[in-house]
Amino acid sequence: MGIVTSILTIIPLILLPAIAYRVLIITDPKRNKPLRHGRQNAQEPTHLLIVLGSGGHTAEMMSMLERAVTDPDPKLKLNWKDYTHRTWVVSSGDSISAQRAKEFEEMATPLSTQDHLMAGKVKKATDIGPGKYEIVTVPRAREIHQSLWTSPVSSLQCTLECWKVLTTHTTDTRDGHLPQAGKTDFPDLILCNGPATSTILVFTSILLRFLNHRGCSERHKMRTIYVESWARVKQPSLSGKLLCRVVDRFLVQWPQLEKAVGGRAEYLGMLV
Amino acid sequence: MSQKTCFVTVGATASFTALIRAVLEADFLTALQNNGYTELLVQYGEGGKQLFDTHSKTAINAAKDEGNEIKISGFDLDKAGLGRYMRQAKGANLGAGEGVVISHAGSGTILDALRISVPLIVVPNADLLDNHQVELAEVLAEQDYVVYGKLESLDKALGEAEVWRKKQRQWPPTNSGVHRHANGLKGVMDEEMGFLD
């Protein structure tokens, strides 16, 4: 065996386990979480990214969020201002989803202020602004009914756009990758529920963490929550099958599906 | 007679001509009359106009011969959503009684109807390859949230909806059992963010 062949055999033998090990580490839900000092801390901005699909996906996501921010039980009630920056990702041409996101923002932020006032926290209600939100579009990963893997070109374009979306608030010039106090950064949390775009976005976030791009992995950015569609009772969707081993939380809405998926799947009641 | 609306929706993405045909059949129109309905409103989707127009014309004429004065109208899509029509079926208009919604098994539409708690008959579209919509309709019918409608016996489903109206379950369901203490979406988001309070 020539020296070239042996090198060619040895390199993958060393590299592949190294890559696999790295992937296992960065997709382990038990990896460290960032240390935070309370909610709505101006020194520690938070960034939530939500992926909307079309039709049913958007309807379910909005229903879930509306239910969470209006829940009568304070323990279950989501305070929208806990997230100082919200990025909504919609597919190009989907003006309805963009409109729903805008309507939600206009409803949820005053609600949060109102909560603080009702609780007698006047300072919190007046000092903390509504935060910022942006609606960004990415090209469709695939047309409806087109399979995910027959569309490599559009998927690649979508991946590049997702990369841009995820890194848009980061810069290369940070000293030692430390976050700058008070500045928006990588998303802290990615919330999605199954459109093809969300699958690509989650895999892009894993790639970024794999490369520790701009320190995102060591700063514990981009934790992921996937909510399987309420319409999935017995079998997960394609996106669910692809993501169930790599997202940090995999929420299902029917008890029988928790068993069918196994692994990370959790049933915590209906969420929509 | 007070207004009572049956609102039929086929959704926006896939065509469901079989449902449009089924609700314009003579048997179904008679069942509507027997259950006191005064209005049939159909969202027939893109490309459903021609089918709806031809079938509704014959249906109206046939109904008149039988002394059935039901009003039949339709539209293709409404970008503002179906909330307005669902509320009409709920009986939100002054002096109107509660009617029914007949819908394809899309999760968004089902949710909309459940949220305003209007009686709902779900008819899965057999033409779709993926049958998860059937599973959703079955499990919801099992738990008494909706009535499962079959295309060939919609008139029967209409009668079931009248009985079901009285035992309708509230939405959203309250968590029970082991999930009573689950903190929902907020709880999971807090845990992932590392909010410690």
Coordinates of C-alpha atoms in Angstrom, one line a residue:
Chain A
M1 CA 0.0 0.0 0.0
G2 CA 1.5 3.3 -1.0
I3 CA 1.9 6.1 1.4
V4 CA -0.8 8.2 -0.4
T5 CA -3.4 5.6 0.0
S6 CA -2.6 5.1 3.6
I7 CA -2.9 8.8 4.3
L8 CA -6.2 8.9 2.4
T9 CA -7.5 6.0 4.6
I10 CA -6.2 7.4 7.9
I11 CA -7.5 11.0 7.5
P12 CA -11.2 10.0 7.3
L13 CA -10.7 7.5 10.1
I14 CA -9.5 10.3 12.3
L15 CA -11.8 13.0 11.0
L16 CA -15.1 11.2 11.0
P17 CA -15.2 10.3 14.6
A18 CA -14.0 13.8 15.5
I19 CA -16.8 15.3 13.5
A20 CA -19.4 12.9 14.9
Y21 CA -18.1 13.7 18.5
R22 CA -18.4 17.4 17.9
V23 CA -21.9 17.0 16.5
L24 CA -23.0 15.0 19.5
I25 CA -21.6 17.6 21.9
I26 CA -23.3 20.6 20.2
T27 CA -26.6 18.8 19.9
D28 CA -26.7 17.6 23.4
P29 CA -29.7 19.3 25.1
K30 CA -27.8 19.1 28.4
R31 CA -25.0 21.3 27.2
N32 CA -24.5 24.5 29.3
K33 CA -27.1 27.2 29.2
P34 CA -26.1 30.9 29.4
L35 CA -26.0 32.5 32.8
R36 CA -28.7 35.2 33.0
H37 CA -29.4 37.8 35.6
G38 CA -33.2 38.1 35.6
R39 CA -35.6 38.9 32.8
Q40 CA -35.8 42.1 30.9
N41 CA -32.3 43.1 32.0
A42 CA -31.2 45.9 29.7
Q43 CA -27.6 44.7 30.0
E44 CA -28.6 41.3 28.7
P45 CA -30.7 41.6 25.6
T46 CA -32.5 38.5 24.5
H47 CA -33.2 37.5 20.9
L48 CA -36.0 35.1 19.9
L49 CA -36.3 33.8 16.4
I50 CA -39.6 32.4 15.1
V51 CA -40.1 30.6 11.8
L52 CA -43.4 30.9 10.2
G53 CA -44.5 28.6 7.4
S54 CA -47.6 29.0 5.3
G55 CA -51.2 28.1 5.9
G56 CA -51.5 25.6 8.8
H57 CA -48.0 26.1 10.2
T58 CA -48.5 29.8 10.6
A59 CA -52.0 29.3 12.0
E60 CA -50.7 26.9 14.6
M61 CA -47.7 29.0 15.6
M62 CA -49.8 32.2 16.0
S63 CA -52.5 30.2 17.9
M64 CA -49.8 28.9 20.3
L65 CA -48.3 32.3 20.9
E66 CA -51.6 34.0 21.3
R67 CA -52.6 31.4 23.8
A68 CA -49.3 31.8 25.7
V69 CA -49.4 35.6 25.9
T70 CA -53.1 35.7 27.0
D71 CA -53.1 32.8 29.4
P72 CA -55.1 33.7 32.5
D73 CA -52.7 31.7 34.7
P74 CA -49.7 33.9 35.5
K75 CA -47.5 30.9 35.7
L76 CA -48.3 30.0 32.1
K77 CA -48.4 33.6 30.7
L78 CA -45.7 34.5 28.4
N79 CA -44.5 38.1 28.8
W80 CA -43.5 39.2 25.3
K81 CA -41.1 41.8 26.5
D82 CA -38.9 39.1 28.0
Y83 CA -37.5 39.0 24.5
T84 CA -36.0 42.3 23.6
H85 CA -35.5 41.4 19.9
R86 CA -37.8 39.2 17.9
T87 CA -37.0 38.0 14.4
W88 CA -39.9 36.5 12.4
V89 CA -38.8 34.5 9.4
V90 CA -41.3 34.1 6.6
S91 CA -41.0 32.6 3.1
S92 CA -40.9 34.9 0.2
G93 CA -44.3 35.8 -1.2
D94 CA -46.1 34.8 2.0
S95 CA -47.6 38.2 2.8
I96 CA -50.3 36.7 5.0
S97 CA -47.8 35.3 7.5
A98 CA -45.9 38.6 7.7
Q99 CA -49.2 40.4 8.3
R100 CA -50.1 37.9 11.2
A101 CA -46.7 38.5 12.8
K102 CA -47.2 42.3 12.6
E103 CA -50.7 42.0 14.2
F104 CA -49.3 39.8 16.9
E105 CA -46.5 42.2 17.8
E106 CA -49.0 45.1 18.0
M107 CA -51.2 43.0 20.4
A108 CA -48.5 41.4 22.6
T109 CA -46.3 44.3 23.6
P110 CA -49.0 46.5 25.0
L111 CA -50.3 43.4 26.8
S112 CA -46.9 43.0 28.5
T113 CA -46.9 46.7 29.6
Q114 CA -50.4 46.2 31.0
D115 CA -49.3 43.2 33.0
H116 CA -46.6 45.1 34.7
L117 CA -49.0 48.0 35.5
M118 CA -51.5 45.6 36.9
A119 CA -48.8 44.0 39.1
G120 CA -47.9 47.4 40.4
K121 CA -44.5 47.4 38.6
V122 CA -44.8 50.9 37.3
K123 CA -41.1 51.4 36.8
K124 CA -40.9 48.2 34.7
A125 CA -43.9 49.2 32.7
T126 CA -42.5 52.6 31.8
D127 CA -38.8 51.9 31.6
I128 CA -38.7 48.9 29.3
G129 CA -39.6 49.8 25.8
P130 CA -41.5 47.5 23.4
G131 CA -38.2 46.1 22.1
K132 CA -37.7 45.6 18.5
Y133 CA -39.0 43.2 15.9
E134 CA -38.2 42.5 12.3
I135 CA -39.8 40.4 9.7
V136 CA -37.3 38.8 7.3
T137 CA -38.0 36.8 4.2
V138 CA -36.0 33.8 2.9
P139 CA -36.6 32.1 -0.4
R140 CA -38.8 29.0 -0.3
A141 CA -36.9 25.8 0.4
R142 CA -39.4 24.0 -1.8
E143 CA -42.7 24.5 -3.4
I144 CA -45.7 22.8 -1.8
H145 CA -45.6 19.0 -2.5
Q146 CA -42.1 19.2 -3.8
S147 CA -39.9 16.8 -1.8
L148 CA -37.1 18.3 0.3
W149 CA -34.2 16.4 -1.5
T150 CA -35.3 17.0 -5.1
S151 CA -34.7 20.7 -4.7
P152 CA -30.9 21.0 -3.9
V153 CA -30.5 24.4 -5.5
S154 CA -33.4 26.1 -3.8
S155 CA -32.4 24.4 -0.5
L156 CA -28.9 25.7 -0.8
Q157 CA -30.2 29.2 -1.6
C158 CA -32.4 28.9 1.5
T159 CA -29.4 27.8 3.6
L160 CA -27.4 30.8 2.5
E161 CA -30.2 33.1 3.4
C162 CA -30.7 31.4 6.8
W163 CA -27.0 31.9 7.5
K164 CA -27.5 35.6 6.8
V165 CA -30.5 35.8 8.9
L166 CA -28.9 34.1 11.9
T167 CA -25.7 36.1 11.7
T168 CA -27.2 39.5 10.8
H169 CA -26.7 41.0 14.3
T170 CA -23.2 39.7 14.8
T171 CA -19.8 41.1 13.8
D172 CA -16.3 39.7 13.3
T173 CA -14.6 42.4 15.3
R174 CA -15.5 41.3 18.8
D175 CA -12.6 41.0 21.2
G176 CA -12.2 37.4 22.0
H177 CA -15.8 36.8 20.8
L178 CA -17.3 38.4 23.9
P179 CA -20.7 39.8 23.4
Q180 CA -21.0 43.5 23.7
A181 CA -23.3 44.6 26.6
G182 CA -26.6 45.8 25.5
K183 CA -26.3 44.8 21.9
T184 CA -28.5 42.3 20.0
D185 CA -26.6 39.1 19.1
F186 CA -27.3 35.7 17.6
P187 CA -30.7 34.4 18.4
D188 CA -30.8 32.9 21.9
L189 CA -33.8 30.8 21.1
I190 CA -35.2 29.4 17.8
L191 CA -38.9 28.5 17.9
C192 CA -40.3 26.6 15.0
N193 CA -43.0 24.1 14.0
G194 CA -42.3 22.3 10.8
P195 CA -42.2 24.1 7.5
A196 CA -39.3 23.0 5.3
T197 CA -37.7 26.4 5.8
S198 CA -37.5 25.7 9.6
T199 CA -35.7 22.4 9.0
I200 CA -33.1 24.2 6.9
L201 CA -32.8 27.0 9.4
V202 CA -32.2 24.6 12.3
F203 CA -29.6 22.7 10.4
T204 CA -27.9 26.0 9.5
S205 CA -27.8 26.9 13.2
I206 CA -26.2 23.6 14.0
L207 CA -23.6 24.2 11.3
L208 CA -22.9 27.6 12.8
R209 CA -22.5 26.0 16.3
F210 CA -20.3 23.3 14.8
L211 CA -18.0 25.9 13.5
N212 CA -18.4 28.0 16.6
H213 CA -18.9 30.8 14.2
R214 CA -18.2 34.1 15.9
G215 CA -18.3 32.3 19.3
C216 CA -21.9 31.3 19.0
S217 CA -21.4 27.8 20.5
E218 CA -19.2 28.9 23.5
R219 CA -21.7 31.7 24.2
H220 CA -24.5 29.1 24.3
K221 CA -26.6 30.7 21.5
M222 CA -29.3 29.3 19.4
R223 CA -31.1 26.7 21.5
T224 CA -33.9 25.2 19.5
I225 CA -37.5 24.3 20.3
Y226 CA -39.5 22.3 17.8
V227 CA -43.3 21.9 18.2
E228 CA -44.8 19.2 16.1
S229 CA -48.0 20.1 14.3
W230 CA -51.2 19.5 16.3
A231 CA -52.4 17.7 13.2
R232 CA -49.9 14.9 13.7
V233 CA -51.5 12.4 16.0
K234 CA -49.7 9.1 15.4
Q235 CA -46.8 9.8 13.1
P236 CA -44.3 12.7 13.0
S237 CA -44.0 14.9 9.9
L238 CA -41.0 14.8 7.6
S239 CA -39.5 17.8 9.4
G240 CA -40.2 16.1 12.7
K241 CA -38.3 13.0 11.6
L242 CA -35.4 15.0 10.4
L243 CA -35.2 17.2 13.5
C244 CA -36.1 14.9 16.4
R245 CA -32.5 14.1 17.3
V246 CA -30.9 17.5 16.9
V247 CA -33.3 20.0 18.5
D248 CA -33.0 20.8 22.2
R249 CA -36.7 20.4 22.8
F250 CA -39.2 18.3 20.7
L251 CA -42.7 19.0 21.8
V252 CA -45.6 16.9 20.6
Q253 CA -49.3 17.6 21.2
W254 CA -50.7 14.1 21.4
P255 CA -49.6 11.5 24.0
Q256 CA -49.5 8.6 21.5
L257 CA -47.0 10.6 19.4
E258 CA -44.6 10.9 22.3
K259 CA -44.3 7.1 22.3
A260 CA -44.1 6.8 18.5
V261 CA -41.2 9.3 18.2
G262 CA -39.4 8.3 21.4
G263 CA -36.1 10.0 22.3
R264 CA -36.5 13.7 22.9
A265 CA -40.2 13.9 22.3
E266 CA -42.2 15.4 25.2
Y267 CA -45.9 15.7 25.5
L268 CA -46.9 18.6 27.7
G269 CA -50.5 18.9 26.8
M270 CA -51.9 20.7 23.8
L271 CA -50.2 23.9 23.0
V272 CA -52.3 25.4 20.2
Chain B
M1 CA -88.0 31.7 11.2
S2 CA -84.7 32.9 12.7
Q3 CA -81.6 32.8 10.6
K4 CA -79.5 29.6 10.9
T5 CA -76.4 29.2 8.8
C6 CA -74.5 26.2 7.6
F7 CA -71.0 27.4 6.6
V8 CA -69.0 25.0 4.4
T9 CA -65.3 25.5 3.9
V10 CA -62.9 23.6 1.6
G11 CA -59.7 25.5 2.6
A12 CA -57.2 27.4 0.5
T13 CA -54.5 24.9 -0.6
A14 CA -56.1 21.8 -2.0
S15 CA -59.2 21.5 -4.0
F16 CA -62.1 19.5 -2.5
T17 CA -64.7 19.3 -5.2
A18 CA -66.3 16.2 -3.7
L19 CA -67.4 18.2 -0.6
I20 CA -68.8 21.0 -2.7
R21 CA -70.9 18.5 -4.7
A22 CA -72.0 16.7 -1.5
V23 CA -73.4 19.8 0.2
L24 CA -75.4 20.7 -2.9
E25 CA -77.1 17.3 -3.2
A26 CA -80.9 17.1 -2.7
D27 CA -80.7 14.8 0.4
F28 CA -78.4 17.2 2.2
L29 CA -80.6 20.2 1.4
T30 CA -83.6 18.4 2.7
A31 CA -81.7 17.6 5.9
L32 CA -80.8 21.3 6.2
Q33 CA -84.5 22.2 5.9
N34 CA -85.5 19.5 8.5
N35 CA -83.0 20.9 10.9
G36 CA -84.2 24.5 10.5
Y37 CA -81.4 25.9 8.5
T38 CA -82.1 29.1 6.4
E39 CA -78.8 29.6 4.8
L40 CA -76.0 27.6 3.1
L41 CA -72.8 29.5 2.7
V42 CA -69.9 27.8 0.7
Q43 CA -66.3 28.8 0.5
Y44 CA -65.4 26.8 -2.6
G45 CA -61.7 27.7 -3.1
E46 CA -59.8 28.8 -6.2
G47 CA -61.1 27.1 -9.3
G48 CA -64.3 25.9 -7.6
K49 CA -66.5 28.7 -9.0
Q50 CA -67.8 27.0 -12.1
L51 CA -68.6 23.8 -10.3
F52 CA -70.4 25.7 -7.5
D53 CA -72.4 27.9 -9.9
T54 CA -73.7 25.0 -12.0
H55 CA -74.5 22.8 -9.1
S56 CA -76.0 25.5 -6.9
K57 CA -78.4 26.6 -9.7
T58 CA -79.9 23.1 -10.1
A59 CA -79.9 22.7 -6.3
I60 CA -81.8 25.9 -5.7
N61 CA -84.4 25.0 -8.4
A62 CA -84.8 21.4 -7.1
A63 CA -85.2 22.7 -3.5
K64 CA -87.8 25.3 -4.6
D65 CA -89.9 22.5 -6.1
E66 CA -89.9 20.8 -2.7
G67 CA -90.8 24.0 -0.9
N68 CA -87.4 24.5 0.5
E69 CA -86.6 28.2 0.7
I70 CA -83.0 27.9 1.7
K71 CA -80.6 30.6 0.6
I72 CA -77.4 29.3 -1.1
S73 CA -74.4 31.5 -1.7
G74 CA -70.7 31.1 -2.1
F75 CA -67.3 32.8 -2.5
D76 CA -63.8 31.5 -3.4
L77 CA -61.4 32.8 -0.8
D78 CA -61.3 35.6 1.7
K79 CA -57.8 37.0 2.6
A80 CA -59.1 38.4 5.8
G81 CA -59.8 34.9 7.1
L82 CA -62.9 32.9 7.8
G83 CA -63.6 34.4 11.2
R84 CA -66.5 36.5 9.9
Y85 CA -68.3 33.5 8.4
M86 CA -67.6 31.2 11.4
R87 CA -69.2 33.9 13.6
Q88 CA -72.2 34.0 11.3
A89 CA -72.6 30.2 11.6
K90 CA -72.2 30.6 15.4
G91 CA -75.2 32.9 15.3
A92 CA -73.6 36.2 16.1
N93 CA -76.1 38.2 14.1
L94 CA -79.1 39.6 15.9
G95 CA -81.8 37.1 16.3
A96 CA -79.9 34.3 14.6
G97 CA -79.6 30.8 16.0
E98 CA -76.5 28.7 16.2
G99 CA -75.8 26.8 13.0
V100 CA -72.9 24.6 12.0
V101 CA -69.5 24.6 10.2
I102 CA -68.6 21.8 7.8
S103 CA -64.9 21.8 7.1
H104 CA -62.1 20.0 5.4
A105 CA -59.7 18.6 8.0
G106 CA -57.1 21.4 7.9
S107 CA -55.8 22.0 11.4
G108 CA -56.0 25.8 11.1
T109 CA -59.7 25.8 10.2
I110 CA -60.5 23.3 12.9
L111 CA -58.7 25.4 15.5
D112 CA -60.6 28.6 14.4
A113 CA -63.9 26.8 14.8
L114 CA -63.0 25.3 18.1
R115 CA -61.9 28.6 19.5
I116 CA -65.3 30.2 18.9
S117 CA -67.0 26.9 19.9
V118 CA -69.3 26.6 16.9
P119 CA -70.4 23.0 16.2
L120 CA -68.1 21.5 13.6
I121 CA -68.4 18.6 11.2
V122 CA -65.0 17.6 9.9
V123 CA -64.8 15.9 6.5
P124 CA -61.3 14.6 5.6
N125 CA -60.3 14.9 2.0
A126 CA -59.7 11.3 0.7
D127 CA -57.8 12.6 -2.3
L128 CA -54.9 13.9 -0.3
L129 CA -52.0 11.4 -0.2
D130 CA -51.1 12.0 3.4
N131 CA -53.8 10.6 5.7
H132 CA -52.8 12.4 8.8
Q133 CA -55.8 14.7 8.5
V134 CA -58.0 11.6 8.9
E135 CA -56.1 10.8 12.2
L136 CA -56.7 14.3 13.5
A137 CA -60.4 14.2 12.6
E138 CA -60.8 10.7 14.2
V139 CA -59.1 11.6 17.5
L140 CA -61.0 14.8 17.8
A141 CA -64.3 13.1 17.2
E142 CA -63.4 10.4 19.7
Q143 CA -62.9 13.0 22.3
D144 CA -66.1 14.8 21.4
Y145 CA -64.6 18.0 20.1
V146 CA -66.0 17.6 16.6
V147 CA -68.4 15.5 14.6
Y148 CA -66.7 13.2 12.0
G149 CA -68.4 13.6 8.7
K150 CA -68.4 11.2 5.8
L151 CA -69.1 12.5 2.3
E152 CA -71.8 10.0 1.6
S153 CA -73.7 10.6 4.8
L154 CA -73.4 14.3 5.5
D155 CA -77.2 14.5 6.1
K156 CA -76.8 12.1 9.1
A157 CA -73.8 14.2 10.4
L158 CA -76.0 17.2 10.4
G159 CA -78.4 15.4 12.7
E160 CA -75.5 14.3 15.0
A161 CA -74.4 17.9 15.2
E162 CA -77.8 18.8 16.7
V163 CA -77.3 16.3 19.5
W164 CA -73.6 17.1 19.9
R165 CA -74.4 20.8 20.3
K166 CA -75.6 20.1 23.9
K167 CA -72.5 18.2 25.0
Q168 CA -69.9 20.3 23.4
R169 CA -66.5 20.3 25.2
Q170 CA -64.8 23.6 26.0
W171 CA -61.6 24.7 24.2
P172 CA -58.8 24.9 24.9
P173 CA -58.8 21.7 27.0
T174 CA -57.5 22.1 30.5
N175 CA -54.5 20.1 31.3
S176 CA -55.2 17.1 33.5
G177 CA -53.4 14.2 35.0
V178 CA -49.6 14.2 34.9
H179 CA -49.6 17.4 32.8
R180 CA -51.6 19.4 35.2
H181 CA -48.4 21.1 36.4
A182 CA -46.8 21.5 33.1
N183 CA -46.0 25.1 32.4
G184 CA -46.8 25.1 28.7
L185 CA -44.9 26.8 26.0
K186 CA -43.7 29.5 28.4
G187 CA -42.2 27.0 30.8
V188 CA -40.2 25.4 28.0
M189 CA -39.0 28.7 26.6
D190 CA -38.0 29.8 30.1
E191 CA -36.0 26.6 30.7
E192 CA -34.2 26.9 27.4
M193 CA -33.4 30.6 28.0
G194 CA -32.1 29.9 31.4
F195 CA -34.4 32.3 33.2
L196 CA -34.0 31.2 36.8
D197 CA -36.9 33.0 38.6

